[in-house]
Amino acid sequence: MSLSMVMTGLNGALGLYSGVKGVLDAAKASESRKQLRSKAKAEEEGWFKRNYYENFLDSTAASAAMKRVENSLRRQNEQNRARSVVTGATPEYSLARNEQGLRSMDNVITNLASMDGNRKSSIDAMHRQNRAALLNGELNDTAMDERMAVTAAANGLNLFQNAMLGAEWGKER
């Protein structure tokens, strides 16, 4: 067997090895990206659930607003009682003044509910944007995996084909 035939055989074997290794490496990289993408999806879903379903009235901002209104109502009621004692106001007058405070409390709660609706809309929009980005990433990964596998297989096939074409079939020296 001549050196030329040995080299041709080695080139062919190298071509096959290179093609198979390239396909396996592409599959390994693809699996790694899938795991990372799965982790990112889970983290994004967790973020969404934590923020979207959070009770906004338990938040620091809402609690502070409610506390300010409660303190204001308490002071206002004390002032109303003191004013009633001094001026001899009727109980109806005192009740009307207290109702005014309750309306302000109702306004604050309505505003907080509106803020919660806006907050949820914003979180939902961000969630949809994040999901779209993850989906686009998956589509890009799939296309890249296909390109890598085809390129690796084609390169290996070319090496193998060149080796086979370069072989001197049926000729012995």
Coordinates of N, CA, C and O in Angstrom, one line a residue:
M1 N 0.8 -1.2 0.0 CA 0.0 0.0 0.0 C 0.9 1.2 0.0 O 1.8 1.3 0.8
S2 N 0.6 2.2 -0.8 CA 1.4 3.3 -1.0 C 1.1 4.4 0.0 O 0.0 4.4 0.6
L3 N 2.0 5.3 0.2 CA 1.8 6.4 1.1 C 0.6 7.3 0.7 O -0.1 7.8 1.5
S4 N 0.4 7.4 -0.6 CA -0.7 8.2 -1.1 C -2.0 7.6 -0.7 O -2.9 8.3 -0.3
M5 N -2.1 6.3 -0.7 CA -3.4 5.6 -0.3 C -3.6 5.8 1.2 O -4.7 6.0 1.6
V6 N -2.5 5.7 1.9 CA -2.6 5.8 3.4 C -3.1 7.3 3.7 O -4.0 7.5 4.5
M7 N -2.5 8.2 3.0 CA -2.9 9.6 3.2 C -4.3 9.9 2.8 O -5.1 10.6 3.5
T8 N -4.7 9.3 1.7 CA -6.1 9.4 1.3 C -7.1 8.8 2.3 O -8.1 9.4 2.6
G9 N -6.7 7.6 2.8 CA -7.6 7.0 3.9 C -7.6 7.9 5.1 O -8.7 8.0 5.7
L10 N -6.5 8.4 5.5 CA -6.5 9.3 6.7 C -7.3 10.5 6.5 O -8.1 11.0 7.4
N11 N -7.2 11.1 5.3 CA -8.1 12.3 4.9 C -9.5 11.9 5.0 O -10.4 12.7 5.5
G12 N -9.9 10.8 4.5 CA -11.3 10.3 4.5 C -11.7 10.1 6.0 O -12.8 10.6 6.3
A13 N -10.9 9.5 6.8 CA -11.3 9.3 8.2 C -11.4 10.6 8.9 O -12.3 10.8 9.7
L14 N -10.4 11.5 8.6 CA -10.5 12.8 9.3 C -11.8 13.6 8.9 O -12.4 14.2 9.7
G15 N -12.2 13.4 7.6 CA -13.4 14.0 7.2 C -14.6 13.5 7.9 O -15.5 14.3 8.3
L16 N -14.7 12.2 8.0 CA -15.8 11.6 8.7 C -15.8 12.0 10.2 O -16.8 12.4 10.8
Y17 N -14.6 12.0 10.8 CA -14.5 12.4 12.2 C -14.9 13.8 12.4 O -15.7 14.2 13.3
S18 N -14.4 14.7 11.6 CA -14.7 16.1 11.6 C -16.2 16.4 11.5 O -16.8 17.2 12.2
G19 N -16.8 15.7 10.5 CA -18.3 15.9 10.4 C -19.1 15.5 11.6 O -20.0 16.2 12.0
V20 N -18.8 14.3 12.1 CA -19.5 13.7 13.2 C -19.3 14.6 14.4 O -20.2 14.9 15.2
K21 N -18.0 15.0 14.7 CA -17.7 15.8 15.8 C -18.4 17.1 15.8 O -18.9 17.6 16.8
G22 N -18.4 17.7 14.6 CA -19.1 19.0 14.4 C -20.5 18.9 14.7 O -21.1 19.8 15.4
V23 N -21.2 17.9 14.3 CA -22.6 17.7 14.6 C -22.8 17.5 16.1 O -23.7 18.1 16.7
L24 N -22.0 16.7 16.7 CA -22.1 16.4 18.1 C -21.8 17.7 18.9 O -22.5 18.0 19.9
D25 N -20.8 18.5 18.6 CA -20.5 19.7 19.2 C -21.7 20.7 19.1 O -22.0 21.4 20.1
A26 N -22.3 20.8 17.9 CA -23.4 21.6 17.7 C -24.6 21.2 18.6 O -25.3 22.0 19.2
A27 N -24.8 19.9 18.7 CA -25.9 19.4 19.6 C -25.6 19.7 21.0 O -26.6 20.1 21.8
K28 N -24.4 19.6 21.5 CA -24.0 19.9 22.9 C -24.3 21.4 23.1 O -24.8 21.8 24.2
A29 N -23.8 22.3 22.2 CA -24.0 23.7 22.4 C -25.5 24.1 22.4 O -25.9 24.9 23.2
S30 N -26.3 23.4 21.5 CA -27.7 23.6 21.5 C -28.4 23.2 22.8 O -29.2 24.0 23.3
E31 N -28.0 22.1 23.4 CA -28.5 21.7 24.7 C -28.2 22.7 25.8 O -29.0 23.0 26.6
S32 N -27.0 23.2 25.7 CA -26.6 24.1 26.7 C -27.4 25.4 26.6 O -27.9 26.0 27.6
R33 N -27.6 25.9 25.4 CA -28.4 27.1 25.2 C -29.9 26.8 25.6 O -30.5 27.7 26.2
K34 N -30.4 25.6 25.4 CA -31.8 25.3 25.8 C -31.9 25.4 27.3 O -32.9 25.8 27.8
Q35 N -30.9 24.8 28.0 CA -31.0 24.9 29.5 C -30.9 26.3 30.0 O -31.7 26.7 30.9
L36 N -30.1 27.1 29.4 CA -30.0 28.5 29.8 C -31.3 29.2 29.5 O -31.8 30.0 30.3
R37 N -31.9 29.0 28.4 CA -33.1 29.6 28.0 C -34.3 29.1 28.9 O -35.1 29.9 29.3
S38 N -34.3 27.9 29.3 CA -35.3 27.3 30.2 C -35.2 28.0 31.6 O -36.2 28.4 32.2
K39 N -33.9 28.2 32.0 CA -33.7 28.9 33.3 C -34.2 30.4 33.2 O -34.9 30.9 34.1
A40 N -33.9 31.0 32.1 CA -34.3 32.4 31.9 C -35.9 32.5 31.9 O -36.4 33.4 32.5
K41 N -36.5 31.5 31.2 CA -38.0 31.5 31.2 C -38.6 31.4 32.6 O -39.5 32.1 33.0
A42 N -38.0 30.5 33.4 CA -38.5 30.2 34.7 C -38.3 31.5 35.6 O -39.2 31.8 36.4
E43 N -37.1 32.1 35.5 CA -36.9 33.3 36.3 C -37.9 34.5 35.8 O -38.4 35.2 36.7
E44 N -38.1 34.6 34.5 CA -39.0 35.6 34.1 C -40.4 35.3 34.5 O -41.1 36.3 35.0
E45 N -40.8 34.1 34.5 CA -42.2 33.7 34.9 C -42.3 34.0 36.4 O -43.4 34.5 36.9
G46 N -41.3 33.7 37.2 CA -41.3 34.0 38.7 C -41.4 35.5 38.9 O -42.2 35.9 39.8
W47 N -40.7 36.2 38.2 CA -40.7 37.7 38.3 C -42.1 38.2 38.1 O -42.7 39.0 38.8
F48 N -42.7 37.7 37.0 CA -44.1 38.1 36.6 C -45.1 37.8 37.7 O -45.8 38.7 38.1
K49 N -45.1 36.6 38.2 CA -46.0 36.2 39.2 C -45.8 37.0 40.5 O -46.8 37.4 41.1
R50 N -44.6 37.2 40.9 CA -44.3 37.9 42.1 C -44.9 39.3 42.0 O -45.5 39.9 42.9
N51 N -44.6 40.0 40.9 CA -45.0 41.4 40.8 C -46.5 41.6 40.4 O -47.1 42.5 40.9
Y52 N -47.0 40.8 39.5 CA -48.3 41.0 39.0 C -49.4 40.6 40.0 O -50.4 41.3 40.2
Y53 N -49.2 39.6 40.8 CA -50.2 39.1 41.7 C -49.9 39.7 43.1 O -50.6 39.3 44.1
E54 N -49.0 40.5 43.3 CA -48.7 41.2 44.6 C -49.9 42.0 45.0 O -50.5 42.7 44.1
N55 N -50.2 42.0 46.2 CA -51.3 42.9 46.7 C -50.7 44.3 46.9 O -50.0 44.6 47.7
F56 N -51.2 45.1 46.0 CA -50.6 46.5 45.9 C -50.9 47.3 47.2 O -50.1 48.1 47.6
L57 N -52.0 47.0 47.8 CA -52.3 47.7 49.1 C -51.4 47.3 50.2 O -51.3 48.0 51.2
D58 N -50.7 46.2 50.1 CA -49.7 45.8 51.0 C -48.3 46.5 50.8 O -47.4 46.4 51.6
S59 N -48.2 47.2 49.6 CA -46.9 47.8 49.3 C -46.6 49.0 50.2 O -47.5 49.5 50.8
T60 N -45.4 49.3 50.2 CA -44.9 50.4 51.1 C -45.6 51.7 50.7 O -46.0 52.5 51.6
A61 N -45.7 52.0 49.4 CA -46.3 53.3 48.9 C -47.7 53.3 49.3 O -48.2 54.4 49.8
A62 N -48.5 52.2 49.1 CA -49.9 52.2 49.4 C -50.1 52.4 50.9 O -51.0 53.1 51.4
S63 N -49.3 51.6 51.7 CA -49.4 51.7 53.2 C -49.2 53.1 53.7 O -49.9 53.6 54.6
A64 N -48.2 53.7 53.1 CA -47.8 55.1 53.5 C -48.9 56.1 53.2 O -49.3 56.9 54.0
A65 N -49.5 55.9 52.0 CA -50.6 56.8 51.6 C -51.8 56.6 52.5 O -52.4 57.6 53.0
M66 N -52.1 55.4 52.8 CA -53.3 55.1 53.7 C -53.0 55.6 55.1 O -53.9 56.2 55.7
K67 N -51.8 55.5 55.6 CA -51.5 55.9 56.9 C -51.6 57.5 57.0 O -52.1 58.0 58.0
R68 N -51.1 58.2 55.9 CA -51.3 59.6 55.9 C -52.7 60.1 56.0 O -53.1 61.0 56.7
V69 N -53.6 59.4 55.2 CA -55.0 59.7 55.2 C -55.6 59.4 56.6 O -56.4 60.2 57.1
E70 N -55.3 58.3 57.2 CA -55.8 57.9 58.5 C -55.4 59.0 59.5 O -56.2 59.4 60.3
N71 N -54.1 59.4 59.5 CA -53.7 60.4 60.5 C -54.4 61.7 60.2 O -54.8 62.4 61.2
S72 N -54.6 62.0 59.0 CA -55.3 63.3 58.6 C -56.7 63.2 59.1 O -57.3 64.2 59.7
L73 N -57.4 62.1 58.9 CA -58.8 61.9 59.4 C -58.9 62.0 60.9 O -59.8 62.6 61.5
R74 N -57.9 61.4 61.6 CA -57.9 61.4 63.0 C -57.8 62.8 63.5 O -58.6 63.2 64.4
R75 N -56.9 63.6 63.0 CA -56.7 65.0 63.4 C -58.0 65.8 63.1 O -58.4 66.6 63.9
Q76 N -58.5 65.5 61.9 CA -59.7 66.3 61.5 C -60.9 65.9 62.4 O -61.7 66.9 62.8
N77 N -61.1 64.7 62.8 CA -62.1 64.3 63.7 C -62.0 65.0 65.1 O -62.9 65.4 65.7
E78 N -60.7 65.0 65.5 CA -60.4 65.6 66.8 C -60.8 67.1 66.7 O -61.4 67.7 67.7
Q79 N -60.4 67.8 65.6 CA -60.7 69.2 65.5 C -62.2 69.4 65.4 O -62.8 70.4 65.9
N80 N -62.9 68.5 64.7 CA -64.4 68.6 64.6 C -65.1 68.5 65.9 O -66.0 69.3 66.3
R81 N -64.6 67.6 66.8 CA -65.2 67.4 68.1 C -64.9 68.6 68.9 O -65.8 69.2 69.6
A82 N -63.7 69.1 68.9 CA -63.3 70.3 69.6 C -64.1 71.5 69.2 O -64.7 72.3 70.0
R83 N -64.3 71.7 67.9 CA -65.0 72.8 67.3 C -66.5 72.7 67.7 O -67.2 73.7 68.0
S84 N -67.0 71.5 67.7 CA -68.4 71.2 68.1 C -68.7 71.6 69.5 O -69.7 72.2 69.9
V85 N -67.7 71.3 70.4 CA -67.9 71.7 71.8 C -67.9 73.2 72.0 O -68.7 73.8 72.7
V86 N -67.0 73.9 71.3 CA -66.8 75.3 71.4 C -68.0 76.1 70.8 O -68.6 77.0 71.4
T87 N -68.4 75.6 69.6 CA -69.4 76.4 68.8 C -70.8 75.8 69.1 O -71.8 76.4 68.7
G88 N -70.9 74.7 69.8 CA -72.2 74.1 70.0 C -72.8 73.6 68.7 O -74.1 73.6 68.6
A89 N -72.0 73.0 67.8 CA -72.5 72.6 66.6 C -73.4 71.3 66.8 O -73.3 70.6 67.7
T90 N -74.3 71.2 65.9 CA -75.3 70.0 65.9 C -74.5 68.8 65.6 O -73.5 68.8 64.8
P91 N -75.1 67.6 66.0 CA -74.4 66.3 65.6 C -74.4 66.1 64.1 O -73.5 65.5 63.5
E92 N -75.4 66.7 63.4 CA -75.5 66.6 62.0 C -74.3 67.3 61.3 O -73.8 66.8 60.3
Y93 N -74.0 68.4 61.8 CA -72.9 69.2 61.3 C -71.6 68.4 61.5 O -70.7 68.3 60.6
S94 N -71.4 67.8 62.6 CA -70.2 67.0 62.9 C -70.1 65.8 62.0 O -69.1 65.4 61.4
L95 N -71.3 65.1 61.8 CA -71.3 64.0 60.8 C -71.0 64.4 59.4 O -70.3 63.7 58.7
A96 N -71.5 65.6 59.0 CA -71.2 66.0 57.6 C -69.7 66.3 57.5 O -69.1 66.0 56.4
R97 N -69.1 66.8 58.5 CA -67.6 67.1 58.4 C -66.9 65.8 58.4 O -65.9 65.6 57.6
N98 N -67.3 64.8 59.1 CA -66.7 63.5 59.1 C -66.8 62.8 57.8 O -65.9 62.1 57.3
E99 N -68.0 62.9 57.2 CA -68.3 62.3 55.9 C -67.3 62.9 54.8 O -66.9 62.2 53.9
Q100 N -67.0 64.2 55.0 CA -66.0 64.8 54.0 C -64.7 64.1 54.1 O -64.0 63.8 53.1
G101 N -64.2 63.7 55.3 CA -63.0 63.0 55.5 C -63.1 61.6 54.9 O -62.1 61.1 54.3
L102 N -64.3 60.9 55.1 CA -64.4 59.6 54.5 C -64.4 59.7 53.0 O -63.9 58.7 52.3
R103 N -64.9 60.7 52.4 CA -64.8 60.9 50.9 C -63.3 61.0 50.5 O -62.9 60.5 49.5
S104 N -62.5 61.7 51.3 CA -61.1 61.8 50.9 C -60.4 60.5 51.0 O -59.6 60.1 50.2
M105 N -60.8 59.7 52.0 CA -60.3 58.3 52.2 C -60.7 57.5 51.0 O -59.9 56.7 50.4
D106 N -62.0 57.6 50.5 CA -62.4 56.9 49.4 C -61.7 57.3 48.1 O -61.3 56.5 47.3
N107 N -61.4 58.6 48.0 CA -60.6 59.1 46.8 C -59.2 58.5 46.8 O -58.7 58.1 45.8
V108 N -58.6 58.4 48.0 CA -57.2 57.8 48.1 C -57.3 56.3 47.7 O -56.4 55.9 46.9
I109 N -58.2 55.6 48.2 CA -58.3 54.2 47.8 C -58.6 54.0 46.3 O -58.0 53.1 45.7
T110 N -59.5 54.9 45.8 CA -59.7 54.8 44.3 C -58.5 55.1 43.5 O -58.2 54.4 42.5
N111 N -57.7 56.1 44.0 CA -56.5 56.4 43.3 C -55.5 55.3 43.4 O -54.8 54.9 42.4
L112 N -55.4 54.6 44.5 CA -54.5 53.5 44.7 C -54.9 52.3 43.8 O -54.1 51.7 43.2
A113 N -56.2 52.1 43.7 CA -56.7 51.0 42.8 C -56.3 51.3 41.4 O -55.9 50.4 40.6
S114 N -56.5 52.6 41.0 CA -56.1 53.0 39.6 C -54.6 52.8 39.4 O -54.2 52.3 38.3
M115 N -53.8 53.2 40.4 CA -52.3 53.0 40.3 C -52.0 51.5 40.2 O -51.1 51.1 39.4
D116 N -52.8 50.6 40.9 CA -52.5 49.2 40.8 C -52.9 48.7 39.4 O -52.2 47.9 38.9
G117 N -53.9 49.2 38.8 CA -54.3 48.8 37.5 C -53.2 49.2 36.5 O -52.8 48.4 35.6
N118 N -52.7 50.4 36.6 CA -51.6 50.9 35.7 C -50.4 50.0 35.9 O -49.7 49.7 35.0
R119 N -50.1 49.7 37.2 CA -48.9 48.9 37.5 C -49.0 47.5 36.9 O -48.1 47.0 36.3
K120 N -50.2 46.9 37.0 CA -50.4 45.6 36.4 C -50.3 45.6 34.9 O -49.7 44.7 34.3
S121 N -50.8 46.7 34.3 CA -50.7 46.8 32.8 C -49.3 46.9 32.4 O -48.8 46.3 31.4
S122 N -48.5 47.7 33.2 CA -47.1 47.8 32.9 C -46.3 46.5 33.0 O -45.5 46.2 32.2
I123 N -46.6 45.8 34.1 CA -45.9 44.5 34.3 C -46.3 43.5 33.2 O -45.5 42.8 32.7
D124 N -47.6 43.5 32.8 CA -48.0 42.6 31.8 C -47.3 42.9 30.5 O -46.9 42.0 29.8
A125 N -47.2 44.2 30.1 CA -46.6 44.6 28.9 C -45.1 44.2 28.9 O -44.6 43.7 27.9
M126 N -44.4 44.4 30.1 CA -43.0 44.0 30.2 C -42.9 42.4 30.1 O -42.0 41.9 29.4
H127 N -43.8 41.7 30.7 CA -43.8 40.3 30.6 C -44.0 39.8 29.2 O -43.2 38.9 28.7
R128 N -44.9 40.4 28.4 CA -45.1 40.0 27.0 C -43.8 40.3 26.2 O -43.4 39.6 25.3
Q129 N -43.2 41.5 26.5 CA -42.0 41.9 25.8 C -40.8 40.9 26.1 O -40.1 40.4 25.2
N130 N -40.7 40.5 27.3 CA -39.7 39.5 27.7 C -39.9 38.1 27.1 O -39.0 37.5 26.6
R131 N -41.2 37.7 27.0 CA -41.5 36.4 26.4 C -41.2 36.5 24.9 O -40.7 35.5 24.4
A132 N -41.5 37.6 24.3 CA -41.2 37.7 22.8 C -39.7 37.6 22.6 O -39.3 37.0 21.6
A133 N -39.0 38.3 23.5 CA -37.5 38.2 23.3 C -37.0 36.8 23.5 O -36.1 36.4 22.8
L134 N -37.5 36.1 24.5 CA -37.1 34.7 24.7 C -37.5 33.8 23.5 O -36.7 33.0 23.1
L135 N -38.7 34.1 22.9 CA -39.1 33.3 21.8 C -38.2 33.6 20.6 O -37.7 32.7 19.9
N136 N -37.9 34.9 20.4 CA -36.9 35.2 19.3 C -35.6 34.6 19.5 O -34.9 34.1 18.5
G137 N -35.1 34.6 20.7 CA -33.8 33.9 21.0 C -33.9 32.4 20.7 O -32.9 31.9 20.1
E138 N -35.0 31.8 21.0 CA -35.1 30.3 20.7 C -35.1 30.1 19.2 O -34.5 29.2 18.7
L139 N -35.8 31.0 18.4 CA -35.9 30.9 17.0 C -34.5 31.1 16.4 O -34.0 30.3 15.5
N140 N -33.7 32.0 16.9 CA -32.4 32.3 16.4 C -31.5 31.1 16.7 O -30.6 30.7 15.9
D141 N -31.6 30.6 18.0 CA -30.8 29.4 18.3 C -31.1 28.2 17.4 O -30.2 27.5 17.0
T142 N -32.4 28.0 17.1 CA -32.7 26.8 16.3 C -32.1 27.0 14.9 O -31.5 26.1 14.3
A143 N -32.2 28.2 14.3 CA -31.6 28.5 13.0 C -30.1 28.3 13.1 O -29.5 27.8 12.2
M144 N -29.4 28.8 14.2 CA -28.0 28.7 14.3 C -27.6 27.2 14.4 O -26.6 26.8 13.8
D145 N -28.4 26.4 15.2 CA -28.1 25.0 15.3 C -28.1 24.3 14.0 O -27.3 23.5 13.7
E146 N -29.1 24.6 13.2 CA -29.3 24.0 11.9 C -28.1 24.4 11.0 O -27.5 23.5 10.3
R147 N -27.7 25.7 11.0 CA -26.6 26.1 10.2 C -25.3 25.4 10.6 O -24.5 25.0 9.8
M148 N -25.1 25.3 12.0 CA -23.8 24.7 12.5 C -23.8 23.2 12.1 O -22.7 22.7 11.7
A149 N -24.9 22.5 12.2 CA -24.9 21.1 11.9 C -24.7 20.9 10.4 O -23.9 20.0 10.0
V150 N -25.3 21.7 9.6 CA -25.2 21.5 8.1 C -23.8 21.9 7.7 O -23.1 21.2 6.9
T151 N -23.2 22.9 8.3 CA -21.8 23.3 7.9 C -20.8 22.2 8.4 O -19.9 21.9 7.6
A152 N -21.0 21.7 9.6 CA -20.1 20.7 10.1 C -20.2 19.4 9.2 O -19.2 18.8 8.8
A153 N -21.4 19.0 8.9 CA -21.6 17.8 8.1 C -21.0 18.0 6.7 O -20.4 17.2 6.1
A154 N -21.3 19.2 6.1 CA -20.8 19.5 4.8 C -19.3 19.5 4.7 O -18.7 19.0 3.8
N155 N -18.6 20.1 5.7 CA -17.2 20.2 5.7 C -16.6 18.8 5.8 O -15.6 18.4 5.1
G156 N -17.2 18.0 6.7 CA -16.7 16.6 6.8 C -17.0 15.8 5.6 O -16.1 15.0 5.1
L157 N -18.1 16.0 4.9 CA -18.4 15.3 3.7 C -17.4 15.7 2.6 O -17.0 14.9 1.8
N158 N -17.1 17.0 2.5 CA -16.2 17.5 1.5 C -14.8 16.8 1.7 O -14.2 16.4 0.7
L159 N -14.3 16.7 3.0 CA -13.0 16.1 3.2 C -13.1 14.6 2.8 O -12.2 14.1 2.2
F160 N -14.2 14.0 3.2 CA -14.3 12.6 2.8 C -14.4 12.4 1.3 O -13.8 11.5 0.7
Q161 N -15.2 13.2 0.6 CA -15.3 13.2 -0.8 C -14.0 13.4 -1.5 O -13.6 12.7 -2.5
N162 N -13.3 14.4 -1.0 CA -11.9 14.7 -1.6 C -11.0 13.5 -1.5 O -10.2 13.2 -2.4
A163 N -11.1 12.9 -0.3 CA -10.2 11.7 -0.1 C -10.6 10.6 -1.0 O -9.7 9.9 -1.6
M164 N -11.9 10.4 -1.2 CA -12.4 9.3 -2.1 C -12.0 9.6 -3.5 O -11.6 8.7 -4.3
L165 N -12.1 10.9 -3.9 CA -11.8 11.2 -5.3 C -10.3 11.1 -5.5 O -9.8 10.8 -6.6
G166 N -9.5 11.4 -4.5 CA -8.1 11.3 -4.6 C -7.5 9.9 -4.6 O -6.3 9.7 -4.8
A167 N -8.3 8.9 -4.2 CA -7.9 7.6 -4.1 C -7.6 7.0 -5.5 O -8.3 7.3 -6.4
E168 N -6.6 6.2 -5.5 CA -6.3 5.5 -6.8 C -6.9 4.1 -6.8 O -6.2 3.2 -6.4
W169 N -8.1 4.0 -7.1 CA -8.9 2.8 -7.0 C -8.4 1.8 -8.1 O -8.2 2.1 -9.2
G170 N -8.1 0.6 -7.6 CA -7.7 -0.5 -8.5 C -6.2 -0.4 -9.0 O -5.8 -1.2 -9.8
K171 N -5.5 0.6 -8.6 CA -4.1 0.7 -9.0 C -3.2 0.2 -7.9 O -3.3 0.7 -6.8
E172 N -2.3 -0.7 -8.2 CA -1.4 -1.1 -7.2 C 0.0 -0.8 -7.7 O 0.3 -0.9 -8.9
R173 N 0.9 -0.4 -6.9 CA 2.2 -0.1 -7.3 C 3.2 -1.1 -6.9 O 3.2 -1.8 -5.9

